[in-house]
PDB file of C-alpha atoms in Angstrom:
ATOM      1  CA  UNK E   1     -15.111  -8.528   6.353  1.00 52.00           C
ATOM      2  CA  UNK E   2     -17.513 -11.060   7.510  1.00 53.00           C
ATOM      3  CA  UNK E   3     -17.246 -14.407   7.739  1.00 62.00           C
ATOM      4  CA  UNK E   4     -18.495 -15.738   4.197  1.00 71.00           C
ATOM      5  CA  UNK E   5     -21.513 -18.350   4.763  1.00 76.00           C
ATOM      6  CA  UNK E   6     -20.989 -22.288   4.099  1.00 78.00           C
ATOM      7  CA  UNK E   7     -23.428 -21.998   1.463  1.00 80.00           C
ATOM      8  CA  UNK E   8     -21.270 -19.788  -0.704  1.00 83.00           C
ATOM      9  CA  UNK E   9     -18.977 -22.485  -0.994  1.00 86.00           C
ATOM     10  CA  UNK E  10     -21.549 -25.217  -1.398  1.00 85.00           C
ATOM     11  CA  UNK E  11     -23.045 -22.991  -4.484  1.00 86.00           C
ATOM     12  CA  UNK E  12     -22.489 -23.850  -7.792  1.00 91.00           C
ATOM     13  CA  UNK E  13     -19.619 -23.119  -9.805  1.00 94.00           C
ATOM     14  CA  UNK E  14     -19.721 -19.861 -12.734  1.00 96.00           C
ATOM     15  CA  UNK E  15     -17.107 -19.732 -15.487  1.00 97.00           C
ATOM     16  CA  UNK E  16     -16.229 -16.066 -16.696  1.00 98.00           C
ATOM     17  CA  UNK E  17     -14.146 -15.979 -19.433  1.00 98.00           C
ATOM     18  CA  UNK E  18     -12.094 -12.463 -19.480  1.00 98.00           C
ATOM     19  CA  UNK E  19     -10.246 -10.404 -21.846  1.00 96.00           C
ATOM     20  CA  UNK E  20      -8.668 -10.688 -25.094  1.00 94.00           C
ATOM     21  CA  UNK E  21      -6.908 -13.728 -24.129  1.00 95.00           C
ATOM     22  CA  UNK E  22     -10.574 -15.506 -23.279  1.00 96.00           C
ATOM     23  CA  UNK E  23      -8.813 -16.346 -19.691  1.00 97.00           C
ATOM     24  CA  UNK E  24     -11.423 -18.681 -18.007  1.00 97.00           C
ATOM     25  CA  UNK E  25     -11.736 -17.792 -14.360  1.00 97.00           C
ATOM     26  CA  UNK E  26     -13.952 -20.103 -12.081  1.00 96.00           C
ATOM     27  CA  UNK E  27     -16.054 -18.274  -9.033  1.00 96.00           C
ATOM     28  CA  UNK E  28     -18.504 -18.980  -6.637  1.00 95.00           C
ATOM     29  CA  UNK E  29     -21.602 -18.489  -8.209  1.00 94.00           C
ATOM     30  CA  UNK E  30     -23.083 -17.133  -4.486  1.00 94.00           C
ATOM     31  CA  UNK E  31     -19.953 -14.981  -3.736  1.00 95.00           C
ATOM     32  CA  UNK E  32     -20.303 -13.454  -7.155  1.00 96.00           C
ATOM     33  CA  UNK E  33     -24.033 -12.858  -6.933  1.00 95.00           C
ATOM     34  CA  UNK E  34     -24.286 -11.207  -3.473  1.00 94.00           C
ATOM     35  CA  UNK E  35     -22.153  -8.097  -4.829  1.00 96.00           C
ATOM     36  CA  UNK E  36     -24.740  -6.552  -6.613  1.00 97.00           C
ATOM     37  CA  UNK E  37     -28.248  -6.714  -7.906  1.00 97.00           C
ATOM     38  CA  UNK E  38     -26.811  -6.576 -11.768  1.00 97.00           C
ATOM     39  CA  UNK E  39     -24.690  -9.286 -10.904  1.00 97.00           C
ATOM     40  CA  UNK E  40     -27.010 -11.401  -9.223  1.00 96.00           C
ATOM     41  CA  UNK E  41     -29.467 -11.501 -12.259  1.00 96.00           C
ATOM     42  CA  UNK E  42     -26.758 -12.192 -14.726  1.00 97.00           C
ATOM     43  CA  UNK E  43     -26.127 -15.562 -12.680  1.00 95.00           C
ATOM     44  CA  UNK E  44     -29.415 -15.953 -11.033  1.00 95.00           C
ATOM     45  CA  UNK E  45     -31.652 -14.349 -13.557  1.00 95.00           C
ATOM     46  CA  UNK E  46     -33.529 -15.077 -16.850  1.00 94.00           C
ATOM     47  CA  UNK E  47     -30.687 -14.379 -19.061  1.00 93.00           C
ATOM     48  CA  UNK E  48     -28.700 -17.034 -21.311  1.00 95.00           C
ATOM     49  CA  UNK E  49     -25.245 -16.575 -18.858  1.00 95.00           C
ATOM     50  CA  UNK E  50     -27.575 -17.856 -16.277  1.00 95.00           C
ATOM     51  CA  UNK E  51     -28.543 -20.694 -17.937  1.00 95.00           C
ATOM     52  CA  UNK E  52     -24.787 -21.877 -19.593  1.00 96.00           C
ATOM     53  CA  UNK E  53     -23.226 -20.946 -16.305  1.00 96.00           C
ATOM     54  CA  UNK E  54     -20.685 -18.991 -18.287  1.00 97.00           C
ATOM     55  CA  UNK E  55     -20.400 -14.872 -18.981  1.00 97.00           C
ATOM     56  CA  UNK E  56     -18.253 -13.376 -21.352  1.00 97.00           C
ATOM     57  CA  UNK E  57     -16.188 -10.367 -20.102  1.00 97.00           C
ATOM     58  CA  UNK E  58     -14.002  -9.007 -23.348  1.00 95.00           C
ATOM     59  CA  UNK E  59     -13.956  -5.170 -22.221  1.00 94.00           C
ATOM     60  CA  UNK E  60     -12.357  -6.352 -18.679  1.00 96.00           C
ATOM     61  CA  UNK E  61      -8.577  -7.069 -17.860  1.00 96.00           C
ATOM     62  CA  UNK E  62      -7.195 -10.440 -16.378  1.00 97.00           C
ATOM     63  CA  UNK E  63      -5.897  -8.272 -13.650  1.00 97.00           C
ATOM     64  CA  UNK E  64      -8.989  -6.207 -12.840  1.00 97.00           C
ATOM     65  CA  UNK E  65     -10.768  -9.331 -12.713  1.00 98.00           C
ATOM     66  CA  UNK E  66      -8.491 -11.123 -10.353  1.00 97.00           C
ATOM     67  CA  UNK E  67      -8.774  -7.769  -8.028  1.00 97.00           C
ATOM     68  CA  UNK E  68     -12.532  -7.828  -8.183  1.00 97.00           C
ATOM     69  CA  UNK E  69     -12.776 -11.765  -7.065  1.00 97.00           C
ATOM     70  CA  UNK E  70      -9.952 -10.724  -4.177  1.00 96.00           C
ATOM     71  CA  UNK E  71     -13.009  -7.916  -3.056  1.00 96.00           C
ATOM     72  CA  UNK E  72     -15.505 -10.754  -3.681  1.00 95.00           C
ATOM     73  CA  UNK E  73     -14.310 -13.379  -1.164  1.00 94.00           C
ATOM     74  CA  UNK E  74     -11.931 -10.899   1.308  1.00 93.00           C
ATOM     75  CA  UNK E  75     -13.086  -7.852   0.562  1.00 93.00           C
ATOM     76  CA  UNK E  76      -9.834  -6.151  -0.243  1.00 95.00           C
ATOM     77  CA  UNK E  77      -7.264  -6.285  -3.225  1.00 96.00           C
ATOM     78  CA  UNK E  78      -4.005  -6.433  -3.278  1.00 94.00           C
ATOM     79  CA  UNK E  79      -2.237  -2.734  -4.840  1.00 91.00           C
ATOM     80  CA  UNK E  80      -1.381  -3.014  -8.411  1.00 90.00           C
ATOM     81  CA  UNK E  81       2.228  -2.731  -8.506  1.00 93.00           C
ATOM     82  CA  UNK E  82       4.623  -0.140 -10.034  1.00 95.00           C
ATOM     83  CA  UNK E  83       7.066  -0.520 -12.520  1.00 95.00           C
ATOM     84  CA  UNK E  84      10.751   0.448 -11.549  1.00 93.00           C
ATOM     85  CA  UNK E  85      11.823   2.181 -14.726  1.00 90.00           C
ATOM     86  CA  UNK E  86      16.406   2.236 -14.537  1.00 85.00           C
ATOM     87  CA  UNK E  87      17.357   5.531 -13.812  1.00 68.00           C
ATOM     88  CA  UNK E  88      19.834   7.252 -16.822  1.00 51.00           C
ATOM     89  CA  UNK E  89      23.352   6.910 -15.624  1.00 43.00           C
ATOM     90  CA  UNK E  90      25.483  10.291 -14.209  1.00 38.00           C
ATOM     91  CA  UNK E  91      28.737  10.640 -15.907  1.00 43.00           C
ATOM     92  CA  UNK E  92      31.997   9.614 -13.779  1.00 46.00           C
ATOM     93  CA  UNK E  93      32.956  12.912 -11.903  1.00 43.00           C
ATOM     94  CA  UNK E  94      36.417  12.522 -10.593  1.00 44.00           C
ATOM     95  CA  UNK E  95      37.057  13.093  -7.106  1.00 44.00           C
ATOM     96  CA  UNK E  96      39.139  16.241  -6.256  1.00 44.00           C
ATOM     97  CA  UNK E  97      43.104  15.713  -5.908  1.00 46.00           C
ATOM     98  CA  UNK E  98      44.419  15.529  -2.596  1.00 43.00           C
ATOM     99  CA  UNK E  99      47.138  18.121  -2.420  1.00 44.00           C
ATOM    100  CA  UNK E 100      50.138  17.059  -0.313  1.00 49.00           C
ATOM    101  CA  UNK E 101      52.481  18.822   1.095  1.00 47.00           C
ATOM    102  CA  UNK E 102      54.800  19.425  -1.277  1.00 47.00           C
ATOM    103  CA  UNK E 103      51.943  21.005  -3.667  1.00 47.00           C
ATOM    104  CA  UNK E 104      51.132  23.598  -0.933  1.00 44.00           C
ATOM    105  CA  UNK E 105      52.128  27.001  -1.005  1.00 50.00           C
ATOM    106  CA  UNK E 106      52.611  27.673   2.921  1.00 50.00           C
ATOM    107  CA  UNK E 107      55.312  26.524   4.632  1.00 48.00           C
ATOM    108  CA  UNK E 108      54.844  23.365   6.859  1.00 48.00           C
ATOM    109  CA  UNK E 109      55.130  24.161  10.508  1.00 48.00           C
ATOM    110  CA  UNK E 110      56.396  21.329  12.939  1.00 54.00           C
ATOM    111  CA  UNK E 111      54.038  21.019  15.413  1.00 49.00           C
ATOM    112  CA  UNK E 112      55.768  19.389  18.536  1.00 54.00           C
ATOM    113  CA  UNK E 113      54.181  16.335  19.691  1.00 54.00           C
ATOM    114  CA  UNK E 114      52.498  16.478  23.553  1.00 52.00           C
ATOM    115  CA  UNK E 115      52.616  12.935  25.069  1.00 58.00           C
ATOM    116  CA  UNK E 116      49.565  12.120  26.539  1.00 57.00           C
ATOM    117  CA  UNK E 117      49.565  11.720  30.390  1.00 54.00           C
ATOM    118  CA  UNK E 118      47.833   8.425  31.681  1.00 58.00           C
ATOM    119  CA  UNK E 119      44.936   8.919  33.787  1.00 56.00           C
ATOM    120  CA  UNK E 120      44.899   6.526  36.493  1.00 54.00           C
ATOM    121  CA  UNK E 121      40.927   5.946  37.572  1.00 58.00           C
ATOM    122  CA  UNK E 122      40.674   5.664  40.755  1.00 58.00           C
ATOM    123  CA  UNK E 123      39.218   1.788  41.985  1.00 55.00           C
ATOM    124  CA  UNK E 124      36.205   1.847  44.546  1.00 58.00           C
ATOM    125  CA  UNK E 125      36.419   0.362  47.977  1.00 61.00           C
ATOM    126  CA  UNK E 126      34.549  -2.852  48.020  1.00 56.00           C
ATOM    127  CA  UNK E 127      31.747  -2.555  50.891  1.00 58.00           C
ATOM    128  CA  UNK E 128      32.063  -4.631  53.750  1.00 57.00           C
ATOM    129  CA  UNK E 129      28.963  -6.583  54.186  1.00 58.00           C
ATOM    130  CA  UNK E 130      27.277  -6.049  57.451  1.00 58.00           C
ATOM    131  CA  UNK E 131      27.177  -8.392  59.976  1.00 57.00           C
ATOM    132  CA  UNK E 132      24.546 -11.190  60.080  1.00 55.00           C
ATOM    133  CA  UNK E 133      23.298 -10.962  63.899  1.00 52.00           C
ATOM    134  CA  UNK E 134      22.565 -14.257  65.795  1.00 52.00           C
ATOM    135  CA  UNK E 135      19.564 -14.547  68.158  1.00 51.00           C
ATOM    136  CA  UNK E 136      21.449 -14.746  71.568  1.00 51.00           C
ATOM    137  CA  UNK E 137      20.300 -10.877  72.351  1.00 51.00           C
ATOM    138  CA  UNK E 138      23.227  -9.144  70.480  1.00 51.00           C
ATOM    139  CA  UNK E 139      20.673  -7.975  68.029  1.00 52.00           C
ATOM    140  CA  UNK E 140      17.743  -8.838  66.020  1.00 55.00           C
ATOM    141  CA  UNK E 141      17.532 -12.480  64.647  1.00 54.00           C
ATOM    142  CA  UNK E 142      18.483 -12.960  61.086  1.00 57.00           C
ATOM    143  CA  UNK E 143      15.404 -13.976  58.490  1.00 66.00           C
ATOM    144  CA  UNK E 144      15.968 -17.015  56.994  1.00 70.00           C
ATOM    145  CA  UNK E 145      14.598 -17.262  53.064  1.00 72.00           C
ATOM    146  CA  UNK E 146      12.410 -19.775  52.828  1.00 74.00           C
ATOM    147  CA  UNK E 147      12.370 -22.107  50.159  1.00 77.00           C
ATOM    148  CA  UNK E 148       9.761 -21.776  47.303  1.00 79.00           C
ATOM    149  CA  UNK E 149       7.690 -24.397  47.041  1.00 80.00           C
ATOM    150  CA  UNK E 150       8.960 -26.929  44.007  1.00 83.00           C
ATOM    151  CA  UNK E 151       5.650 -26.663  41.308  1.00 83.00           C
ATOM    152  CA  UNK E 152       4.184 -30.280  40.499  1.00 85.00           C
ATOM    153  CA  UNK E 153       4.408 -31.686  37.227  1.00 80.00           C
ATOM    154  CA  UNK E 154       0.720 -31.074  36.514  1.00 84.00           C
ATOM    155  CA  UNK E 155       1.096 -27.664  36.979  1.00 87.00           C
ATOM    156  CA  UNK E 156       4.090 -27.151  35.131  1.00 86.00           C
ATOM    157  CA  UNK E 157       2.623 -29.086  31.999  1.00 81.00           C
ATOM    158  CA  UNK E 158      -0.466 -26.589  32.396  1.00 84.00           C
ATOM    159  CA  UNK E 159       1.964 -23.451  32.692  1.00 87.00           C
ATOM    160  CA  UNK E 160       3.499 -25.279  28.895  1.00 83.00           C
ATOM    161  CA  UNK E 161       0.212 -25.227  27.375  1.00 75.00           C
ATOM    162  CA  UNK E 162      -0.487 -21.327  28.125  1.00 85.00           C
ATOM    163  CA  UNK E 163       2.646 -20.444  26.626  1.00 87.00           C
ATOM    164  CA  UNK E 164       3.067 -21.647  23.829  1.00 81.00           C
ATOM    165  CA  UNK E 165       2.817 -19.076  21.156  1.00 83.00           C
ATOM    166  CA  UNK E 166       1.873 -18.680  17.593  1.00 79.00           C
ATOM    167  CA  UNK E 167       3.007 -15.880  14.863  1.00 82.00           C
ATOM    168  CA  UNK E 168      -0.187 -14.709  13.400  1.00 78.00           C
ATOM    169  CA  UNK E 169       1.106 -11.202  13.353  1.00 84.00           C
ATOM    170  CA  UNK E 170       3.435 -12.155  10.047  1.00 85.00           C
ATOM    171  CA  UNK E 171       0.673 -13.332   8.134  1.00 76.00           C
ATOM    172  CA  UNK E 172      -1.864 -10.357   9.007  1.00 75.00           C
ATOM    173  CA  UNK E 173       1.301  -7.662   8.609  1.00 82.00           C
ATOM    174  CA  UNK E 174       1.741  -9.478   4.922  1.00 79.00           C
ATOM    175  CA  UNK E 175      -1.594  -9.286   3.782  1.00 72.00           C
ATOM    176  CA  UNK E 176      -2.065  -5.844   4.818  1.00 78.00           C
ATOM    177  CA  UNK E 177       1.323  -4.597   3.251  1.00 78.00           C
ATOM    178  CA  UNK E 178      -0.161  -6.150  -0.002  1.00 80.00           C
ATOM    179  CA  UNK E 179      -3.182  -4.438   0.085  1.00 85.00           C
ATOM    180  CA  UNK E 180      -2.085  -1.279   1.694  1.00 88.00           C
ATOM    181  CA  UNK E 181      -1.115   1.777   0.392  1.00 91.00           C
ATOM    182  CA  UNK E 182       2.099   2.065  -0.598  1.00 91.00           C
ATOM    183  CA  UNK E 183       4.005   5.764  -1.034  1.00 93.00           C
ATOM    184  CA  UNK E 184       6.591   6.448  -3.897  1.00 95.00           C
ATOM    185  CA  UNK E 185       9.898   7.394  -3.090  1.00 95.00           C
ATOM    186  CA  UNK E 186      11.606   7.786  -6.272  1.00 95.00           C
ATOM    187  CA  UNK E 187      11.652   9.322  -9.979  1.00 96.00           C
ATOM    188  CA  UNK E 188      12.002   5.393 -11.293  1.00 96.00           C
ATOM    189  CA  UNK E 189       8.920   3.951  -9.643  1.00 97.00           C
ATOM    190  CA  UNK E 190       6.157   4.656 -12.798  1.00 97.00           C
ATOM    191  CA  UNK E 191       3.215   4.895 -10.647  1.00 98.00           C
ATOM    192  CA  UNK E 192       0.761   4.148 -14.086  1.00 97.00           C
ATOM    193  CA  UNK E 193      -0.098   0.518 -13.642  1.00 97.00           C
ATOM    194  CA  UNK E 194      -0.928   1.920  -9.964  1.00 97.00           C
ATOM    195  CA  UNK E 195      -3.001   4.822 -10.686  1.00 97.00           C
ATOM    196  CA  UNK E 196      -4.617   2.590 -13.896  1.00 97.00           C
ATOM    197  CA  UNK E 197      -5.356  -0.338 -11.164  1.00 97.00           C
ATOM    198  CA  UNK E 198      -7.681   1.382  -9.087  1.00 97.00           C
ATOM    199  CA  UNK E 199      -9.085   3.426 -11.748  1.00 97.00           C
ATOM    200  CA  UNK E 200      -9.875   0.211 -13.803  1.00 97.00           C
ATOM    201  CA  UNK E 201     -11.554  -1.540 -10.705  1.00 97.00           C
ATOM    202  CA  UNK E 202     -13.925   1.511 -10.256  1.00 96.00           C
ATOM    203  CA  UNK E 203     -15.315   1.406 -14.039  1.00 96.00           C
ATOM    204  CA  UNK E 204     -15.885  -2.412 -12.883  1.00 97.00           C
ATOM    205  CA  UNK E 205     -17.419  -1.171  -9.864  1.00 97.00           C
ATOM    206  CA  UNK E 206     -19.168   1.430 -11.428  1.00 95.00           C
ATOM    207  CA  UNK E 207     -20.619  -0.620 -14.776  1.00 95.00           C
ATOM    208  CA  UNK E 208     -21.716  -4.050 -12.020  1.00 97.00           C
ATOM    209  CA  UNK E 209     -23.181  -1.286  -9.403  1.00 96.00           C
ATOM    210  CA  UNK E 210     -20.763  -2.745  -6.649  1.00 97.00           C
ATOM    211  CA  UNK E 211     -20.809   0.514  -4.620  1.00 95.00           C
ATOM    212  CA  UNK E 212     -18.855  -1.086  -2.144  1.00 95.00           C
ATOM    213  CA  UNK E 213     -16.217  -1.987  -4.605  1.00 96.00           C
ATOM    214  CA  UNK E 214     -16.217   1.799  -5.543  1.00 95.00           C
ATOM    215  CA  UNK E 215     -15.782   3.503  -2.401  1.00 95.00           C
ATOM    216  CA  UNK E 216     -12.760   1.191  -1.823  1.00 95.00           C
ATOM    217  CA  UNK E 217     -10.982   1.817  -5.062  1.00 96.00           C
ATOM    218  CA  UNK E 218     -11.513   5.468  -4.625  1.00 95.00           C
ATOM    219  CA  UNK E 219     -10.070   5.546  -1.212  1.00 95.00           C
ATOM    220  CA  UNK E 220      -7.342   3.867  -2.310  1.00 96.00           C
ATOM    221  CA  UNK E 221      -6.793   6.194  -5.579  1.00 96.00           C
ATOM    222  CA  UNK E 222      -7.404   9.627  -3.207  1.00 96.00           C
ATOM    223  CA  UNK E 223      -4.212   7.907  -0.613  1.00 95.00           C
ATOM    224  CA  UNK E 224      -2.388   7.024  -3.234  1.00 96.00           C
ATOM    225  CA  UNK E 225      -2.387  10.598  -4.836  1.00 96.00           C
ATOM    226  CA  UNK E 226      -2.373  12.166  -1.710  1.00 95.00           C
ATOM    227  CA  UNK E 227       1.177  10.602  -0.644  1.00 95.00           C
ATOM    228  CA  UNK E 228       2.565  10.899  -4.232  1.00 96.00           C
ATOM    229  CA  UNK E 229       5.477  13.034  -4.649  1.00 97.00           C
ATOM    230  CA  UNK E 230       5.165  14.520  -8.150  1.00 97.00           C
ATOM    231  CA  UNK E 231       8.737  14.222  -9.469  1.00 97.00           C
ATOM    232  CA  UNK E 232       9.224  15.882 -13.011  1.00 96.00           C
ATOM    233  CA  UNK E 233       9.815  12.571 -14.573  1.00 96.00           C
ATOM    234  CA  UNK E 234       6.077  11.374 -13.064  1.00 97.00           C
ATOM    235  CA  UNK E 235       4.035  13.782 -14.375  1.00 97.00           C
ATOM    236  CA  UNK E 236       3.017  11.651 -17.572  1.00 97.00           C
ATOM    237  CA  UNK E 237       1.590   8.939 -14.651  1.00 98.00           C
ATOM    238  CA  UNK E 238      -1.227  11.691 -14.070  1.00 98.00           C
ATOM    239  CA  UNK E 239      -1.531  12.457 -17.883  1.00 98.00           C
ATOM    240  CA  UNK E 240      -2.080   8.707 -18.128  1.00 97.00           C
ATOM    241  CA  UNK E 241      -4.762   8.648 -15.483  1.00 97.00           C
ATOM    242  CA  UNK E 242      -6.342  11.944 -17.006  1.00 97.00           C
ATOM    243  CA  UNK E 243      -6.588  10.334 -20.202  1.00 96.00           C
ATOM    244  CA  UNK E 244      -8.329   7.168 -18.834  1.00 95.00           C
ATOM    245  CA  UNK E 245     -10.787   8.973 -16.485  1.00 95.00           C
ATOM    246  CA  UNK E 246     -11.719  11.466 -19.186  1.00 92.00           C
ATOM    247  CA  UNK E 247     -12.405   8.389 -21.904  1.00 89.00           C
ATOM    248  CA  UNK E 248     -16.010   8.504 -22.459  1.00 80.00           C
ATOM    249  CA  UNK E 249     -15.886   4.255 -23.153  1.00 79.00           C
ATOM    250  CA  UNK E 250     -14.455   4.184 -19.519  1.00 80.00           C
ATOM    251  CA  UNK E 251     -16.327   7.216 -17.611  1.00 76.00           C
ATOM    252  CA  UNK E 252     -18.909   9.136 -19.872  1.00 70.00           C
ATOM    253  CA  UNK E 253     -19.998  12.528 -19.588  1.00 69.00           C
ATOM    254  CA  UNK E 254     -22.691  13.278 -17.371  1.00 66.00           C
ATOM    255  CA  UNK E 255     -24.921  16.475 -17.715  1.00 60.00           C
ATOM    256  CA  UNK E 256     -26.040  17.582 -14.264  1.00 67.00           C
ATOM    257  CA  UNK E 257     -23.041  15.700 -12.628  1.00 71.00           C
ATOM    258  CA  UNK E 258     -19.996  14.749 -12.332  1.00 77.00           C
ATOM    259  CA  UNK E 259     -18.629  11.047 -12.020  1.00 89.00           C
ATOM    260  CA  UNK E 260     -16.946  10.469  -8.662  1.00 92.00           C
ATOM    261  CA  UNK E 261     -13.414   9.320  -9.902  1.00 94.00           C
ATOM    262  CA  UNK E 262     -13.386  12.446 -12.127  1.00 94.00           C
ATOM    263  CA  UNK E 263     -14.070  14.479 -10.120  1.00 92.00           C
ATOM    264  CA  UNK E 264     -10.945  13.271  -7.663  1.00 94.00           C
ATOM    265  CA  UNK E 265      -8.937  13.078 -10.398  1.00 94.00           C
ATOM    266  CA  UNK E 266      -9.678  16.587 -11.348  1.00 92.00           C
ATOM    267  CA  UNK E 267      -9.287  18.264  -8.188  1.00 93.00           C
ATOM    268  CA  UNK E 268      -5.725  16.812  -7.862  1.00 95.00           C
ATOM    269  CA  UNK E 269      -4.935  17.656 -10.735  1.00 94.00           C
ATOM    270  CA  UNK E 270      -6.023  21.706  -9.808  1.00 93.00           C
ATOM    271  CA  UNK E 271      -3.620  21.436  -6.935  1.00 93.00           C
ATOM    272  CA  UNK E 272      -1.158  20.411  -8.887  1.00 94.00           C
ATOM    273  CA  UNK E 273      -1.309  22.572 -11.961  1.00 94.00           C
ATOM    274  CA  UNK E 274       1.790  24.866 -11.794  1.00 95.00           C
ATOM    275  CA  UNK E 275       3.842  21.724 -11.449  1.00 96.00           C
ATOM    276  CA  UNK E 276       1.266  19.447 -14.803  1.00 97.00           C
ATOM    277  CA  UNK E 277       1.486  22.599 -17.187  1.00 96.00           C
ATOM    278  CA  UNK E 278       5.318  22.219 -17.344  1.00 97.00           C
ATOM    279  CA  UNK E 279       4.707  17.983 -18.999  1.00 97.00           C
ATOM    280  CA  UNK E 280       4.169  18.551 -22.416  1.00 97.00           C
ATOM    281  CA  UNK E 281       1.953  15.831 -22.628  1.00 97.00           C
ATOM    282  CA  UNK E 282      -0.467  17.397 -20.011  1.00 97.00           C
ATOM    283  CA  UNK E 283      -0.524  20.231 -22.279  1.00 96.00           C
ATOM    284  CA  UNK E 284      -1.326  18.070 -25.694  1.00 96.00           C
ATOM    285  CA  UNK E 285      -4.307  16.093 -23.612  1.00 95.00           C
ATOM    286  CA  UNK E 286      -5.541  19.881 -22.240  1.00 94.00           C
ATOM    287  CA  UNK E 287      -5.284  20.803 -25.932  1.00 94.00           C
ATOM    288  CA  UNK E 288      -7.685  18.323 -26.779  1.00 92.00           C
ATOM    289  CA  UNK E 289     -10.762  20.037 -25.096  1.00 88.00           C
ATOM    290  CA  UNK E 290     -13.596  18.177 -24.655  1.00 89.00           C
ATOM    291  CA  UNK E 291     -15.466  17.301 -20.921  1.00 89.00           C
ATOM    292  CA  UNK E 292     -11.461  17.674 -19.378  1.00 91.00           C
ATOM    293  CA  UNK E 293     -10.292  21.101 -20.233  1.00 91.00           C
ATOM    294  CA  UNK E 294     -14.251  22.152 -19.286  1.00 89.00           C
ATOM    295  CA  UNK E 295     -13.729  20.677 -15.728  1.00 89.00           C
ATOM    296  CA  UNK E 296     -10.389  22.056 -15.379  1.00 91.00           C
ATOM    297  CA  UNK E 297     -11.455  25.409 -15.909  1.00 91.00           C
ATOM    298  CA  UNK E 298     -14.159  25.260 -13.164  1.00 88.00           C
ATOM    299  CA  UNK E 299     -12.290  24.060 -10.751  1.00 89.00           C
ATOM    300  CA  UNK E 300      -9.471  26.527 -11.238  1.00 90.00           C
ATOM    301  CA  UNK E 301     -12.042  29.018 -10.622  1.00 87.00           C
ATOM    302  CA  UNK E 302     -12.648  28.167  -7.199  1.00 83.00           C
ATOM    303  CA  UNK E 303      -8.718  29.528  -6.460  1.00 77.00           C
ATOM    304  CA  UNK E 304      -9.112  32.624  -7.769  1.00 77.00           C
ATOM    305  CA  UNK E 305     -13.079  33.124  -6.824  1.00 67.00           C
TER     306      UNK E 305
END
């Protein structure tokens, strides 16, 4: 992202106040403003918010919020993060007896014992080192090393100052790992809050006409689902996202279209079908009809058309 002009921070100051809690979050009015032309008139514009300096958010999560002001002044957010759900304990197996030999059947044959011979490795001759000829016409004269020249203490302090080093890698490798894309790799991670995260940022995205903010969140969503391994105990994590996408107060139904994170959603969810239609809940929420089960159906028939 580009370096964000001084006059963003010399702006004035714009209280949202978010959620059910009424958390009071304090922005940039410029870094807010410059995402979009919706959100530039509510701070800029005619309207009342503009005038108290204050918008009321109640339909928007603390957390989505914090994501979208991470975008606003970095523009990336750090990955919602999964919730590690304790995995039901196996029952104690006990390990197989070890049968000794009086429990075996077979008779126990003495097996005589070879001693090993010692294997004496042969030591190399040290070279001689060859003679170092004189110059009295025996031979060619001998080249003497010559000394290398001692540096000076200017040049040494000069050679200090070029290498010195400093760790920036740690920082950059931190913030990326927070923002990156992480993949699951077991049946306790509940990838919902994940899937949920990005999905909730996009309805943001979507509602403030930060298009920016949407292409982001749905590259995120299509790597994320992408690298997931479906396990049988993860399947409700997709239900859950269905659910969301297919809410008409979240995403609502379009006639000669279809929105961009259902339509993502949905075509996942077609190439994952044989292994969805064994969750029970997938099979309530298809049972439900509506815009979902419609979608479904024509994307299914692309496989068989």
């Amino acid at each position: 992202m580009a370096a964000l002009d001084l006059d963003v921070f010399r702006s004035k100051q714009f209280v949202f106040i978010i959620g059910e809690a009424q958390a009071e979050f304090t922005v940039h009015a410029a870094i807010v403003a410059k995402q979009s032309k919706a959100l530039n008139a509510l701070i800029n514009g005619s309207m009342k918010e503009a005038f108290a300096g204050k918008a009321i958010f109640e339909d928007v999560e603390e957390d989505t919020f914090i994501r979208f002001c991470q975008f606003a002044y970095t523009g990336d957010y750090t990955t919602p993060d999964f919730i590690h759900i304790p995995a039901v304990e196996l029952p104690d197996i006990a390990p197989p007896a070890i049968l000794d030999d009086t429990d075996r059947d077979e008779p126990v044959v003495d097996v005589p014992v070879v001693e090993e011979v010692p294997v004496v490795e042969e030591v190399p001759m040290a070279e001689e080192p060859a003679p170092v000829l004189d110059d009295f016409g025996w031979g060619t004269a001998a080249q003497r090393p010559k000394k290398p020249k001692k540096p000076s203490k200017s040049s040494r302090l000069r050679q200090s100052l070029h290498d010195r080093l400093y760790d920036t890698e740690t920082t950059r490798t931190l913030s990326a790992a927070r923002c990156g894309v992480r993949q699951n790799s077991d049946p306790s991670e509940d990838y919902t809050t994940v899937f949920l995260g990005h999905a909730q940022l996009y309805v943001f995205a979507e509602k403030w006409g930060i298009k920016s903010l949407k292409t982001l969140t749905l590259f995120k969503l299509h790597r994320t689902l992408t690298t997931f391994t479906l396990y049988e105990a993860r399947r409700p994590d997709i239900v859950e996202l269905l659910r969301y996408a297919f809410s008409n107060s979240h995403t609502p139904d379009l006639v000669d279209d279809v929105d961009d994170l259902r339509s993502l959603i949905m075509l996942y969810t077609a190439c994952e079908v044989e292994s969805l239609v064994q969750c029970p809940e997938f099979l309530l929420l298809i049972g439900e009809g509506g815009q979902l089960a419609q979608d479904l159906v024509q994307v299914l028939m692309q496989r068989i058309s």
